[in-house]
Amino acid sequence: MGVQLPTAFVKRMEQLLGDEFEAFMTAYDHTPHAGIRVNTLKIPVEDFKERSPFELRPIPWCATGFYIPHGTKPGLHPYYHAGLYYIQEPSAMSPVELLNVAQDEAVLDLCAAPGGKSTQIAAKLQGSGVLVTNDISVDRTKALAKNVELYGVRNAVVLNESPDRIADAFPHFFDKILIDAPCSGEGMFRKDEDMAKQWETHSVDKCVVMQRDILRVAASMLSAGGRIVYSTCTFAPEENEGMIAEFLEAHPDFDVVPVPSEAGFAPGHPEWMSEEVAAAHPELRGTARLWPHLVEGEGHFIAVLQHRGGRVTGTEDHTESEDLTPFEDKDDRVLNIDAAYPRKKPFLSVKEEAQTPSGQGRHATGESKRNGKGMDGKSGKGKSARGLGGNKSRSGKENVKSAARSPQDVLESYHQFVKEQLEVCFTGYTVVYGDRIYQSPMASHRLDGLKVVRPGWFMGTDKNGRFVPSHPLAVALRPSEAVRSINLSSSAAEAIRYLKGETLSIPVERMALRNEVQPKGYTLVCIDGYSAGWGKWQDGMLKNEYPTGWRWTSV
């Protein structure tokens, strides 16, 4: 056997599985299955199948998922850097499929990092509705935000918050909630031997406490008639059937939606908790277990919880604020984040300045409200921002020139860029965090007091009156939405040279120009017709704008 399994784990599984135990143990002698999921925000599945550089075999439970041969290195292809697919363990694709996301819905991915399931949800929303994706770990939100950006997601808000604080801000708000709960990770032992080594310290008992609180709080964020999908990558019944049994006792207005077994999913085992639980909740057999000896994937548990409608029971009574109606599109909701978050986190409390069309009318929220002080409407007051942006120099002193620019000035440079460089109609709300501009899918007051990693689609940065477009703006655009674009072939060396940050020689004849625009300026660089980043073209040379932290580093 290739994996050294904890003795206590082996003994428990032998007791639970009985006649299936030998087949289960044999699975650990086999190589884990590798998979990719096509990002339909950028390319239809059929188009990807026609141009795929890999041999593909369909994953039964995910129409956009495919097995790839062992030893394939999908991260070493230009298509990966263009965001055409996500590298994902096959079983991990199943929870989002059962969430049944529809366009225009509000969806929460509560324990989201590193972001695979969030990008899967975003593909189902197709730019409509709103996706709030969150992780409680500061470090893990870095990967979460990067994946949301790499895969061209336009309608996501990325948070670094505890579930209870999100619940305070979003009572009964979400149509669908995904809880990919922190767990003891037993289902990943074959794929990640470190998880087997850490199993005893990352105990089932500790995980149960977290899971119980997460489920309880999630119910208070669900709208009437909404759906929660709870999943783990562990076999422990205490973290699976036991958690759902407790939830159903506290929330009798929820039903378990039976998971189909056609894809090889096995039923839940409430009797593994106790005969009493099995008798009280036979519906728990409608949950699903993915076993490595029964499906081509790692171990998972999934429960689909459907609310019947009406008021959600077992939750505190939250009262909506009086003004939750978004402004019209012509009104800019301008967020100034100018004060460091007081708990010494690298994120910021929110201060908001709402402008009416005439420029009159302000109200203070966030930190200023808690301090009993109103906003003065001026940018650069208070402590400088960190994390999402800021106005401090390396010495720690205020950058007076940058701080003097008002949000309206910042917006003016952004709007001028959009007018001259793009052919796209943005939806949602334009918000300003320091010198950084975002398009947010929701009204800004919904984020008051929360630790915001990304309030929306990051457009770029104002540098003393000049708008500098961001990499996330580029990778989410289609070639037709930029007035200048250049196409590189994935089979040519120059595509990899671009991804490595090199300057390219590109004759003007290769440029696609719209509306008789001059060739000099920001140019959307595409690989086989799919956006990959920015360049700046002048006199036959394409200056590379591909960000250092995103570059191709492999030989």
Coordinates of N, CA, C and O in Angstrom, one line a residue, residues 36 51 87 113 120 152 183 195 224 243 250 267 288 299 322 333 352 376 383 385 405 408 474 492:
I36 N -10.0 17.9 -14.9 CA -10.1 19.4 -15.2 C -11.5 19.7 -15.5 O -12.3 18.8 -15.9
R51 N -10.5 21.6 -29.3 CA -9.1 22.1 -29.3 C -8.3 21.6 -28.1 O -7.2 22.1 -27.9
I87 N -8.1 23.0 -12.7 CA -7.6 21.7 -12.3 C -8.3 21.3 -11.0 O -8.1 22.0 -10.0
A113 N -12.0 28.8 -0.1 CA -10.6 28.7 -0.6 C -10.3 27.2 -0.9 O -10.7 26.3 -0.2
Q120 N -16.8 27.3 -10.3 CA -17.8 26.4 -10.8 C -19.2 27.1 -10.7 O -20.0 27.0 -11.6
G152 N -12.0 34.8 -14.9 CA -12.8 35.8 -15.5 C -14.2 36.0 -14.9 O -15.1 36.3 -15.6
C183 N -13.1 19.8 7.6 CA -13.3 18.4 8.1 C -12.0 17.7 8.3 O -10.9 18.3 8.1
M195 N -2.3 14.8 4.9 CA -3.6 14.8 5.6 C -3.7 13.6 6.5 O -4.3 13.6 7.6
A224 N -36.2 32.2 2.0 CA -37.3 31.2 2.0 C -37.3 30.3 0.7 O -37.2 30.9 -0.4
M243 N -24.1 15.3 11.6 CA -24.3 16.8 11.5 C -25.7 17.1 10.9 O -26.4 18.0 11.4
A250 N -33.1 20.7 14.6 CA -33.3 22.2 14.9 C -34.0 22.9 13.8 O -34.5 24.0 14.1
P267 N -25.6 5.5 -0.8 CA -26.5 6.2 0.1 C -25.7 6.5 1.4 O -24.7 5.9 1.8
A288 N -25.5 11.4 0.1 CA -24.6 10.7 -0.7 C -23.2 10.5 -0.2 O -22.7 11.4 0.4
G299 N -12.9 10.4 -1.6 CA -14.0 10.3 -0.7 C -14.7 11.6 -0.4 O -14.1 12.6 -0.1
E322 N -33.9 50.0 6.4 CA -34.9 50.6 5.7 C -34.6 50.7 4.2 O -35.4 50.6 3.3
R333 N -22.1 54.4 -6.5 CA -22.0 54.2 -5.1 C -20.5 54.2 -4.8 O -19.7 53.3 -5.2
E352 N -18.5 54.6 3.7 CA -19.2 54.7 2.5 C -19.7 56.2 2.3 O -20.1 56.8 3.3
D376 N -16.7 63.3 6.2 CA -16.6 64.6 5.6 C -16.5 64.6 4.1 O -16.4 65.6 3.5
K383 N -6.4 57.2 8.7 CA -5.3 56.4 8.4 C -5.3 55.9 7.0 O -6.4 55.7 6.4
A385 N -5.1 53.4 3.8 CA -5.6 52.0 3.6 C -4.5 51.1 3.3 O -3.5 51.4 2.6
R405 N -6.7 63.5 -4.5 CA -7.6 63.1 -5.5 C -8.9 62.6 -4.9 O -8.9 61.7 -4.1
Q408 N -14.4 61.2 -7.0 CA -15.0 61.7 -8.3 C -13.9 61.8 -9.4 O -14.1 61.5 -10.5
A474 N -8.5 42.4 -17.8 CA -8.2 41.9 -19.1 C -8.7 40.4 -19.3 O -9.3 40.1 -20.3
A492 N 2.8 28.4 -30.6 CA 3.9 29.2 -31.0 C 4.7 29.6 -29.7 O 4.1 29.8 -28.7

